[in-house]
Amino acid sequence: MKQFNDHQDIAFAQSAKLVLLLAVAIIGTVLLSSLAATYVVAVYLYSQGLEPHQCWPVLEGAYGFFCVIFGSIVSIGTIYKLMQLKEGGAVIALGLGGRLAEPESSKEERQLTNIVEEMAIASGVHCPDVYILSNDEGINAFAAGYHKNEAVIGVTQGAIQKLTRDQLQGVVAHEYSHILNGDMAINLRMVGWLHGILCITLFAKWMIRKGQQILCCRHRRGAIGLAFGIILLGMAVWLVGFIGAAFALLIKSATNRQREYLADAFAVQFTRHPLALANAFKRLGGHASGSRVRSAAAFEASHFFLSDACGSQWTGLLASHPPLAQRIARLDPSWDGMPVYEEVDMESREIDQALGMQVAPVGADASEFDEQVSDLEHDSYRQEILGELPEEITQIVALPQGAELIVAAVWLNELGDTTSDRAGNGSRLNETQVANTAPMQQLLAQFSAAQRLALIDLALDVLPSQPMENSALPLLEELKPNSHYFDWMLRAAVQRIRGEQEMPSALYAKIEKVGKAAEYALSYFCHAGNSDSMAGFAFQRGIATLGLEHAEFLGAEQMDWEQFEASVELLSQLAPVPKRNLLLAMAATIAADNEVAEDEAYLLRSLCLRLGFAPTRLLVGQSVAPCVC
């Protein structure tokens, strides 16, 4: 493993070579543009019948003239851009939407200012002002300014909220490296030089337009030849200028990537903790908002930031920052390649809110929420459903063995199966269970779907305290997988109780990465609980909530249970935040027709369980309303 000082030496050497290459590219662009323009002049002179010995003196003078012209254009364009950028770091921070940190306002901002002061001591650099980009949830930071004494450090709100103290210290140390090594001034000068080269192409475009204007004035004698000459001259210069600008942009991007590697290495030197910045990058890689900065000025200032601030508009050779995975691997060679995704503990109240239900504030007593609605709406509905049940049933379900009995009876009843069939086919149900379950099945058959589902909820709350070896639930192993939604839901619930549920690793940070699977699962869900005419409307509600553009609603003839399960399996590999958003999108489709259908209740509970969240307690027939935010 290379030590951080080895990485520093490599980055310094590479940066020096790239800066030299940029200077060569600028000079080469001026010389080649002049040569291209001179060639056009030579063609014109040859067309006029001049001999070569007569042309050389003219061409030499023309070449020198064009070198002066194009050199001046580059110089003036560079100086003009540098004058525009020669503003203090505070002006740049304010332009990005930043505000001065207020250590007394919050614990996070006080911690950040303390870290900045610590790193000032560690790096030996003057302590800069600290700015907060309070409107940005992405994890990012920047250093800006021409000189060390007027530089500032900016940190996004997402960074100070999502990163640990050590991780935030690594990020701040990275920005101090940019201040110490003069990277900000280098980047600003490169932007100026690149703008100077682009001015050659702007001048060439002006020449082409001027030639076109002359060409339109046909009443002028000899104007056509002059117009074509100017147009050809402009096209030749534009082509060379464009190629030169492209090379300059490639070199600028490569230089910035090397300076980022250099800053990463210096961050290790300042913190003496290689994993601090590495863990911050891992957290960034799994963050739902990534490193995006909302400000319109972020594109021009993208090279100031810790990581790409513009949503990866450029990749590969044009990328302003090295790939995140490479930066992590340099700092932590033992990294397994997995980002650190944000943990989400979604409660049923979030789905209730998505369905437009009244929900008491977190930590508030329901009676304090509203005296007139002291019971939450869904609790009132549940109480009404349970109140219609015979008292002996509610007493039985509260007992461990009674809970097992009711689960088995409801399950067999939903599947249209009988205990006698099971007992006669080598079932693991013993005679006592057969005797008790059969009459219970007959009784439960008279209940509504909402009542049976409410009973299952009560039973599942009791079952976890019981040893599963002697339970009636080994029926799980006897029943073959099928597309019966109640069966699918109960299987997932029992697997969760038994501790058999294993969630796959999170591989996708954004829903767009598995967009086709989300499209299929959402289409299937909409067909399960709606008529064909209503399903399309429900799908659009869900897609609008999820933010998936260009998603296509699939017809009922395309729906297949095995493909649906495969889609859900793929979606289970999403990071927690997009998983939660997917479930909220499903809830939005339910609200499309203002009522919870039986299949919707089963499927949504199943999906909650399959995606690793506690299931919602929505009941069949429950009235819901679209959420108006």
C-alpha positions as a printed Julia matrix, in Angstrom:
629×3 Matrix{Float64}:
   0.0     0.0     0.0
   1.36    3.43   -0.93
   1.6     5.87    1.98
  -0.15    9.21    1.7
   3.16   11.04    1.01
   3.77    8.74   -1.98
   0.37    9.72   -3.36
   1.25   13.38   -2.78
   4.49   13.06   -4.78
   2.7    11.31   -7.65
  -0.1    13.89   -7.74
   2.34   16.82   -7.64
   4.36   15.35  -10.54
   1.26   14.61  -12.62
  -0.18   18.07  -11.98
   3.04   19.77  -13.1
   3.07   17.76  -16.33
  -0.56   18.56  -17.04
  -0.14   22.28  -16.44
   2.8    22.23  -18.88
   0.64   20.36  -21.4
  -2.06   22.99  -21.04
   0.44   25.74  -21.83
   1.58   23.76  -24.89
  -2.08   23.32  -25.94
  -2.71   27.07  -25.71
   0.42   28.0   -27.7
  -0.24   25.2   -30.19
  -3.82   26.38  -30.73
  -2.61   29.91  -31.51
   0.09   28.68  -33.91
  -2.17   26.17  -35.67
  -5.03   28.66  -35.98
  -2.6    31.12  -37.56
  -1.34   28.38  -39.88
  -4.89   27.47  -40.93
  -5.71   31.11  -41.65
  -2.46   31.52  -43.6
  -3.28   28.42  -45.67
  -6.6    29.99  -46.71
  -4.68   33.13  -47.76
  -2.27   30.94  -49.76
  -5.15   29.29  -51.6
  -6.53   32.72  -52.44
  -3.18   33.97  -53.75
  -2.72   30.81  -55.82
  -6.18   31.33  -57.34
  -5.06   34.82  -58.4
  -2.17   33.34  -60.44
   0.73   34.45  -58.23
   3.95   32.44  -58.35
   5.25   30.73  -55.16
   8.25   33.07  -54.86
   5.8    35.97  -54.94
   3.56   34.39  -52.27
   6.17   33.57  -49.6
   6.81   37.14  -48.38
   3.06   37.75  -48.18
   2.42   34.48  -46.36
   5.2    35.1   -43.85
   3.73   38.48  -43.05
   0.22   37.0   -42.89
   1.37   34.25  -40.51
   2.98   36.76  -38.16
  -0.12   38.97  -38.36
  -2.45   36.07  -37.5
  -0.2    34.97  -34.62
  -0.48   38.45  -33.14
  -4.25   38.57  -33.71
  -5.02   35.14  -32.24
  -2.48   35.57  -29.42
  -4.18   38.84  -28.52
  -7.62   37.24  -28.62
  -6.52   34.49  -26.24
  -4.8    36.97  -23.91
  -7.72   39.4   -23.82
 -10.24   36.59  -23.32
  -8.16   35.09  -20.51
  -7.65   38.41  -18.72
 -11.34   39.29  -19.07
 -12.41   35.96  -17.52
  -9.85   36.17  -14.73
 -11.07   39.66  -13.85
 -14.58   38.26  -13.62
 -13.41   35.45  -11.34
 -11.13   37.62   -9.23
 -13.61   37.93   -6.42
 -13.17   37.02   -2.79
 -14.1    33.57   -1.56
 -17.0    35.08    0.39
 -18.56   36.42   -2.83
 -18.31   32.98   -4.45
 -19.83   31.3    -1.35
 -22.73   33.77   -1.3
 -23.27   33.2    -5.03
 -23.66   29.49   -4.33
 -26.41   30.22   -1.8
 -24.22   30.02    1.31
 -24.54   31.85    4.62
 -22.05   32.36    7.41
 -22.06   29.56    9.97
 -23.61   30.44   13.32
 -21.97   28.25   15.99
 -24.53   29.28   18.6
 -27.53   28.34   16.45
 -27.1    24.55   16.44
 -24.91   21.74   17.68
 -24.0    20.74   14.09
 -22.73   24.19   13.14
 -20.79   24.52   16.38
 -19.15   21.16   15.72
 -18.26   22.22   12.16
 -16.59   25.47   13.27
 -14.65   23.55   15.92
 -13.39   21.12   13.25
 -12.37   23.99   10.95
 -10.37   25.54   13.79
  -8.71   22.19   14.58
  -7.7    21.66   10.96
  -6.33   25.22   10.78
  -3.91   24.27   13.54
  -3.07   20.91   11.94
  -2.39   22.43    8.5
  -0.8    25.68    9.61
  -3.23   27.67    7.44
  -5.09   30.8     8.51
  -8.55   29.79    9.81
 -11.04   30.69    7.04
 -14.64   31.8     7.37
 -17.15   28.95    7.26
 -20.28   29.02    5.09
 -23.27   26.68    5.14
 -25.24   25.8     1.98
 -28.43   25.39    3.98
 -30.67   24.47    1.03
 -28.54   21.57   -0.19
 -29.22   18.07    1.15
 -26.37   16.51   -0.83
 -23.04   15.76    0.85
 -20.44   18.18   -0.48
 -17.97   20.92    0.49
 -15.77   23.48   -1.26
 -12.92   25.91   -0.75
 -12.91   29.18   -2.7
 -10.7    32.24   -3.03
  -7.52   33.38   -4.75
  -5.31   33.6    -1.68
  -5.0    31.74    1.62
  -5.93   34.78    3.68
  -9.23   35.42    1.91
 -10.28   31.82    1.28
 -13.5    30.4     2.69
 -14.73   26.86    3.3
 -18.33   25.94    2.51
 -20.17   22.81    3.61
 -23.64   21.63    2.59
 -26.4    21.05    5.12
 -26.48   17.4     4.11
 -22.81   16.97    5.04
 -23.12   18.41    8.55
 -26.26   16.35    9.2
 -25.3    13.0     7.66
 -21.57   12.7     8.39
 -20.0    11.71   11.7
 -17.48   14.01   13.34
 -14.52   11.99   12.01
 -15.97   11.93    8.49
 -16.65   15.67    8.56
 -13.1    16.24    9.78
 -11.78   14.31    6.77
 -13.88   16.45    4.41
 -12.69   19.72    5.97
  -9.07   18.51    5.88
  -9.49   17.81    2.15
 -10.6    21.41    1.58
  -7.68   22.74    3.63
  -5.35   20.95    1.21
  -6.81   22.94   -1.69
  -6.11   26.15    0.25
  -2.58   25.12    1.28
  -1.51   23.91   -2.18
  -2.97   26.84   -4.11
  -5.39   24.62   -6.05
  -8.07   27.31   -6.06
  -5.81   29.77   -7.89
  -4.67   27.07  -10.34
  -8.25   26.16  -11.16
  -9.27   29.78  -11.62
  -6.36   30.42  -13.98
  -7.22   27.28  -15.96
 -10.79   28.5   -16.37
  -9.41   31.8   -17.67
  -7.03   30.13  -20.12
  -9.76   27.82  -21.4
 -12.02   30.81  -21.95
  -9.22   32.49  -23.9
  -9.01   29.52  -26.29
 -12.8    29.49  -26.66
 -12.59   33.13  -27.72
 -10.78   31.96  -30.88
 -13.83   29.86  -31.81
 -16.09   32.82  -30.99
 -14.0    35.02  -33.29
 -14.18   32.35  -36.02
 -17.98   32.22  -35.72
 -18.08   36.0   -36.05
 -16.05   35.73  -39.28
 -18.43   33.09  -40.69
 -21.46   35.27  -39.92
 -19.74   38.28  -41.46
 -19.01   36.31  -44.63
 -22.65   35.22  -44.82
 -23.8    38.82  -44.5
 -21.47   39.92  -47.35
 -22.69   37.0   -49.46
 -26.24   38.26  -49.1
 -25.26   41.67  -50.53
 -24.92   40.49  -54.14
 -25.21   43.97  -55.59
 -21.59   44.55  -54.55
 -19.12   43.6   -57.28
 -16.53   41.05  -56.21
 -18.37   40.45  -52.95
 -18.97   36.75  -53.59
 -15.27   35.84  -53.73
 -14.51   37.89  -50.62
 -17.46   36.35  -48.74
 -16.41   32.79  -49.53
 -12.85   33.63  -48.53
 -13.94   34.97  -45.13
 -16.25   32.0   -44.57
 -13.5    29.5   -45.4
 -11.07   31.38  -43.18
 -13.57   31.34  -40.31
 -14.3    27.62  -40.74
 -10.59   26.71  -40.75
  -9.91   28.77  -37.61
 -13.04   27.45  -35.88
 -12.01   23.84  -36.49
  -8.53   24.34  -35.05
  -9.89   26.41  -32.15
 -12.48   23.78  -31.34
  -9.89   21.0   -31.3
  -7.59   23.14  -29.14
 -10.4    23.93  -26.7
 -11.31   20.26  -26.46
  -7.73   19.32  -25.63
  -7.5    22.18  -23.12
 -10.71   21.01  -21.43
  -9.38   17.45  -21.24
  -6.14   18.66  -19.69
  -7.97   20.94  -17.23
 -10.2    18.06  -16.11
  -7.22   15.72  -15.76
  -5.33   18.34  -13.75
  -8.29   18.86  -11.43
  -8.61   15.1   -10.89
  -4.93   14.93   -9.89
  -5.39   17.84   -7.48
  -8.33   15.97   -5.95
  -6.14   12.92   -5.4
  -3.53   15.23   -3.88
  -6.09   16.78   -1.53
  -7.26   13.31   -0.47
  -3.67   12.41    0.44
  -3.15   15.65    2.39
  -6.42   15.04    4.27
  -4.84   11.85    5.62
  -1.75   13.81    6.67
  -3.8    16.42    8.52
  -6.17   14.0    10.28
  -3.82   10.99   10.64
  -6.95    8.94   10.06
  -7.06    7.39    6.53
 -10.57    6.03    6.98
 -12.11    9.37    7.98
 -12.35   10.69    4.43
 -12.85    7.19    2.98
 -15.91    6.65    5.18
 -17.24   10.07    4.22
 -16.98    9.05    0.55
 -18.73    5.73    1.29
 -21.53    7.64    3.01
 -21.71   10.04    0.05
 -21.98    7.11   -2.38
 -25.03    5.75   -0.55
 -26.73    9.09    0.07
 -30.02    9.61   -1.76
 -29.13   13.18   -2.82
 -25.52   12.28   -3.64
 -23.26   15.34   -3.88
 -25.58   17.51   -5.99
 -25.71   21.26   -5.29
 -28.84   23.1    -6.36
 -27.36   26.51   -7.12
 -27.22   27.53  -10.78
 -23.66   28.73  -10.13
 -22.56   25.2    -9.17
 -21.59   24.28  -12.75
 -19.1    27.12  -13.14
 -17.69   26.42   -9.65
 -17.82   22.61   -9.96
 -14.01   22.29   -9.72
 -14.1    23.88   -6.23
 -16.15   21.06   -4.72
 -15.21   17.87   -2.9
 -17.2    15.8    -5.41
 -19.25   16.36   -8.56
 -21.83   19.03   -7.76
 -23.79   18.84  -11.02
 -25.07   15.28  -11.17
 -22.27   13.78  -13.31
 -22.87   15.85  -16.42
 -19.4    14.82  -17.56
 -17.9    11.38  -17.22
 -14.65    9.71  -18.17
 -11.93   12.01  -19.5
 -14.12   15.1   -19.12
 -15.06   14.41  -15.48
 -13.98   17.17  -13.1
 -13.46   14.67  -10.26
 -12.04   11.14  -10.09
 -14.52    8.26   -9.76
 -15.64    7.96   -6.14
 -14.79    4.24   -6.06
 -11.17    4.92   -7.04
 -10.79    7.58   -4.38
 -12.15    5.25   -1.7
  -9.93    2.36   -2.84
  -6.82    4.57   -2.55
  -7.72    5.49    1.02
  -9.05    2.08    2.07
  -7.62   -0.81    0.0
  -9.69   -3.3     2.02
 -12.99   -1.68    0.93
 -15.56   -4.24   -0.24
 -17.02   -1.92   -2.89
 -20.3    -1.23   -1.06
 -21.38    2.34   -0.2
 -22.9     3.09    3.21
 -26.6     3.62    2.63
 -28.83    5.72    4.83
 -30.86    3.7     7.29
 -34.6     4.29    7.21
 -37.04    3.08    9.83
 -40.36    3.68    8.13
 -43.36    3.59   10.42
 -46.91    2.93    9.31
 -47.72    6.6     9.98
 -45.84    7.54    6.77
 -48.16    5.37    4.7
 -51.13    6.78    6.61
 -50.0    10.29    5.67
 -49.57    9.23    2.04
 -53.19    8.08    2.13
 -54.38   11.44    3.46
 -55.3    10.13    6.93
 -55.18   12.14   10.11
 -52.01   11.28   11.98
 -51.03   12.58   15.39
 -47.66   14.32   15.61
 -44.75   12.18   16.73
 -44.49   12.17   20.51
 -47.91   13.82   20.97
 -50.78   12.4    22.9
 -53.74   11.71   20.63
 -56.05   13.59   23.0
 -53.82   16.66   22.69
 -53.83   16.35   18.89
 -57.53   17.01   18.59
 -60.22   16.4    21.16
 -62.8    15.69   18.47
 -60.65   12.99   16.85
 -58.95   11.51   19.9
 -58.73    8.18   18.1
 -56.85    8.08   14.83
 -59.06    7.4    11.85
 -57.59    3.98   11.06
 -57.73    2.98   14.74
 -61.4     3.92   14.82
 -62.05    1.77   11.78
 -60.11   -1.1    13.33
 -62.04   -0.79   16.59
 -65.28   -0.87   14.66
 -64.17   -4.03   12.81
 -63.02   -5.79   15.99
 -66.11   -4.66   17.86
 -68.25   -6.74   15.51
 -66.38   -9.96   16.46
 -67.68  -12.33   19.13
 -65.95  -11.71   22.46
 -64.75  -15.3    22.72
 -62.79  -14.92   19.47
 -60.9   -11.88   20.75
 -60.16  -13.77   23.95
 -58.86  -16.8    22.05
 -56.56  -14.75   19.81
 -54.92  -13.16   22.87
 -53.67  -16.6    23.98
 -50.52  -18.04   22.35
 -52.11  -21.33   21.29
 -55.25  -19.53   20.21
 -53.21  -17.19   18.03
 -51.59  -20.19   16.31
 -54.99  -21.79   15.84
 -56.51  -18.68   14.27
 -53.53  -18.15   11.92
 -53.81  -21.74   10.68
 -57.6   -21.52   10.32
 -57.6   -18.18    8.5
 -54.82  -19.35    6.23
 -56.54  -22.58    5.23
 -59.81  -20.74    4.82
 -58.26  -18.19    2.45
 -56.73  -20.98    0.39
 -60.02  -22.91    0.21
 -58.33  -25.86    1.93
 -59.61  -28.02    4.81
 -57.87  -29.53    7.79
 -59.29  -32.96    6.99
 -57.58  -32.8     3.59
 -54.35  -31.87    5.3
 -54.63  -34.6     7.93
 -55.38  -37.2     5.3
 -52.27  -36.31    3.27
 -49.54  -36.75    5.82
 -49.89  -33.26    7.27
 -47.81  -32.23   10.25
 -51.04  -31.14   12.02
 -51.79  -33.5    14.87
 -55.26  -34.77   15.71
 -55.85  -32.08   18.34
 -55.0   -29.34   15.92
 -57.27  -30.88   13.29
 -60.13  -31.08   15.77
 -59.69  -27.46   16.88
 -58.97  -25.91   13.5
 -61.93  -27.35   11.56
 -64.71  -25.62   13.56
 -62.62  -22.44   13.73
 -62.39  -22.48    9.93
 -66.15  -22.72    9.64
 -66.62  -19.84   12.06
 -64.07  -17.57   10.39
 -65.62  -18.2     6.97
 -68.56  -16.08    8.14
 -66.35  -13.07    8.9
 -65.51  -10.3     6.45
 -62.06   -9.98    4.88
 -61.38   -6.93    7.06
 -62.27   -8.87   10.23
 -60.05  -11.81    9.31
 -57.16   -9.46    8.51
 -57.58   -7.63   11.83
 -57.52  -11.01   13.62
 -54.31  -11.96   11.79
 -52.73   -8.7    13.0
 -53.65   -9.52   16.59
 -52.39  -13.09   16.25
 -49.06  -12.1    14.71
 -48.44   -9.71   17.62
 -48.76  -12.69   20.01
 -46.78  -15.29   18.04
 -43.24  -13.92   18.39
 -43.17  -14.86   22.07
 -43.78  -18.51   21.29
 -41.35  -21.3    20.35
 -41.95  -21.99   16.69
 -40.95  -25.66   16.69
 -44.3   -26.9    18.05
 -46.42  -24.35   16.24
 -49.13  -25.08   13.72
 -47.18  -22.82   11.35
 -45.13  -25.66    9.78
 -47.99  -25.52    7.26
 -45.63  -23.07    5.58
 -43.46  -25.89    4.38
 -46.44  -27.89    3.1
 -47.96  -25.2     0.93
 -46.39  -24.63   -2.46
 -45.69  -21.04   -3.51
 -48.5   -19.54   -5.54
 -49.87  -16.18   -6.47
 -52.47  -16.07   -3.69
 -51.8   -12.67   -2.15
 -52.89  -13.66    1.37
 -50.54  -16.66    1.26
 -47.68  -14.45    0.06
 -48.33  -11.94    2.86
 -48.54  -14.56    5.6
 -45.41  -16.35    4.41
 -43.45  -13.09    4.62
 -44.88  -12.31    8.08
 -44.04  -15.74    9.51
 -40.54  -15.66    8.02
 -40.01  -12.33    9.76
 -41.23  -13.79   13.07
 -38.96  -16.81   12.72
 -35.97  -14.63   11.89
 -35.63  -16.32    8.5
 -35.9   -13.13    6.49
 -32.56  -12.17    4.95
 -32.39   -8.9     3.1
 -29.96   -8.78    0.14
 -27.22   -6.17    0.08
 -28.22   -2.72   -1.12
 -26.8    -2.4    -4.63
 -28.81    0.48   -6.08
 -28.84    3.97   -4.59
 -31.5     5.3    -6.99
 -34.81    3.91   -8.2
 -33.83    4.82  -11.78
 -31.22    2.04  -11.71
 -34.04   -0.54  -11.51
 -36.66    1.54  -13.29
 -38.06   -1.36  -15.36
 -38.57   -3.5   -12.25
 -40.34   -0.59  -10.49
 -42.48   -0.01  -13.59
 -43.55   -3.67  -13.68
 -44.19   -3.98   -9.92
 -46.24   -0.77   -9.85
 -48.26   -1.83  -12.9
 -48.95   -5.22  -11.31
 -49.98   -3.59   -8.04
 -52.41   -1.25   -9.83
 -54.05   -4.11  -11.77
 -54.44   -6.15   -8.57
 -56.63   -3.6    -6.83
 -58.38   -1.7    -9.61
 -60.48   -2.13  -12.7
 -58.68   -1.82  -16.05
 -59.93    1.75  -16.51
 -58.92    2.79  -12.98
 -55.57    0.98  -12.97
 -53.98    3.41  -15.44
 -55.04    6.41  -13.38
 -53.7     4.8   -10.2
 -50.4     4.06  -11.96
 -49.96    7.71  -12.91
 -50.54    8.7    -9.27
 -47.84    6.3    -8.16
 -45.33    7.33  -10.83
 -45.86   11.02   -9.99
 -45.06   10.23   -6.35
 -42.01    8.18   -7.27
 -40.66   10.72   -9.76
 -39.89    8.14  -12.45
 -39.98    9.85  -15.83
 -40.89    8.0   -19.02
 -42.37    5.05  -17.08
 -44.87    3.06  -19.13
 -48.05    1.52  -17.75
 -48.18   -2.16  -18.71
 -51.44   -3.85  -19.67
 -53.12   -6.68  -17.77
 -52.15   -9.18  -20.49
 -48.47   -8.51  -19.68
 -48.84   -9.32  -15.98
 -47.19  -12.5   -14.74
 -46.77  -13.59  -11.11
 -43.25  -14.97  -11.53
 -42.07  -11.8   -13.25
 -43.66   -9.75  -10.48
 -41.77  -11.74   -7.84
 -38.54  -11.32   -9.82
 -39.16   -7.54   -9.97
 -39.74   -7.39   -6.22
 -36.55   -9.41   -5.65
 -34.6    -6.85   -7.67
 -36.28   -3.94   -5.88
 -35.29   -5.46   -2.52
 -31.69   -4.61   -3.5
 -32.47   -0.89   -3.43
 -31.06    1.37   -0.73
 -33.47    2.1     2.15
 -34.57    5.57    1.0
 -35.75    4.58   -2.51
 -37.39    1.47   -0.98
 -39.43    3.7     1.28
 -40.33    5.98   -1.63
 -41.52    2.93   -3.6
 -43.88    1.92   -0.79
 -45.22    5.47   -0.54
 -45.85    5.36   -4.31
 -47.83    2.12   -3.82
 -49.86    3.87   -1.11
 -50.59    6.71   -3.52
 -52.06    4.25   -6.03
 -54.38    2.87   -3.33
 -55.69    6.37   -2.65
 -56.66    6.78   -6.31
 -60.1     5.21   -5.74
 -60.42    6.26   -2.06
 -60.72    2.73   -0.69
 -58.43   -0.15    0.24
 -59.24   -3.24   -1.82
 -58.6    -6.73   -0.44
 -55.72   -7.53   -2.79
 -54.2    -4.08   -2.17
 -54.17   -4.65    1.58
 -52.44   -8.04    1.21
 -49.95   -6.91   -1.42
 -48.91   -3.7     0.36
 -48.29   -5.59    3.61
 -46.29   -8.19    1.69
 -44.19   -5.56   -0.04
 -43.46   -3.82    3.26
 -42.17   -7.12    4.64
 -40.25   -8.11    1.51
 -38.49   -4.72    1.45
 -37.51   -4.95    5.11
 -40.05   -2.63    6.77
 -42.75   -3.23    9.34
 -46.07   -3.87    7.57
 -48.81   -1.29    7.47
 -52.04   -2.1     9.33
 -54.43   -0.98    6.59
 -57.63   -3.03    6.54
 -59.81   -4.11    3.65
 -62.59   -1.63    2.89
 -60.94    1.23    4.72
 -61.73    4.69    3.31
 -58.71    6.73    2.32
 -58.15   10.02    0.54
 -55.43   11.37   -1.73
 -52.84   13.29    0.23
 -52.88   16.99   -0.63
 -49.49   18.46    0.34
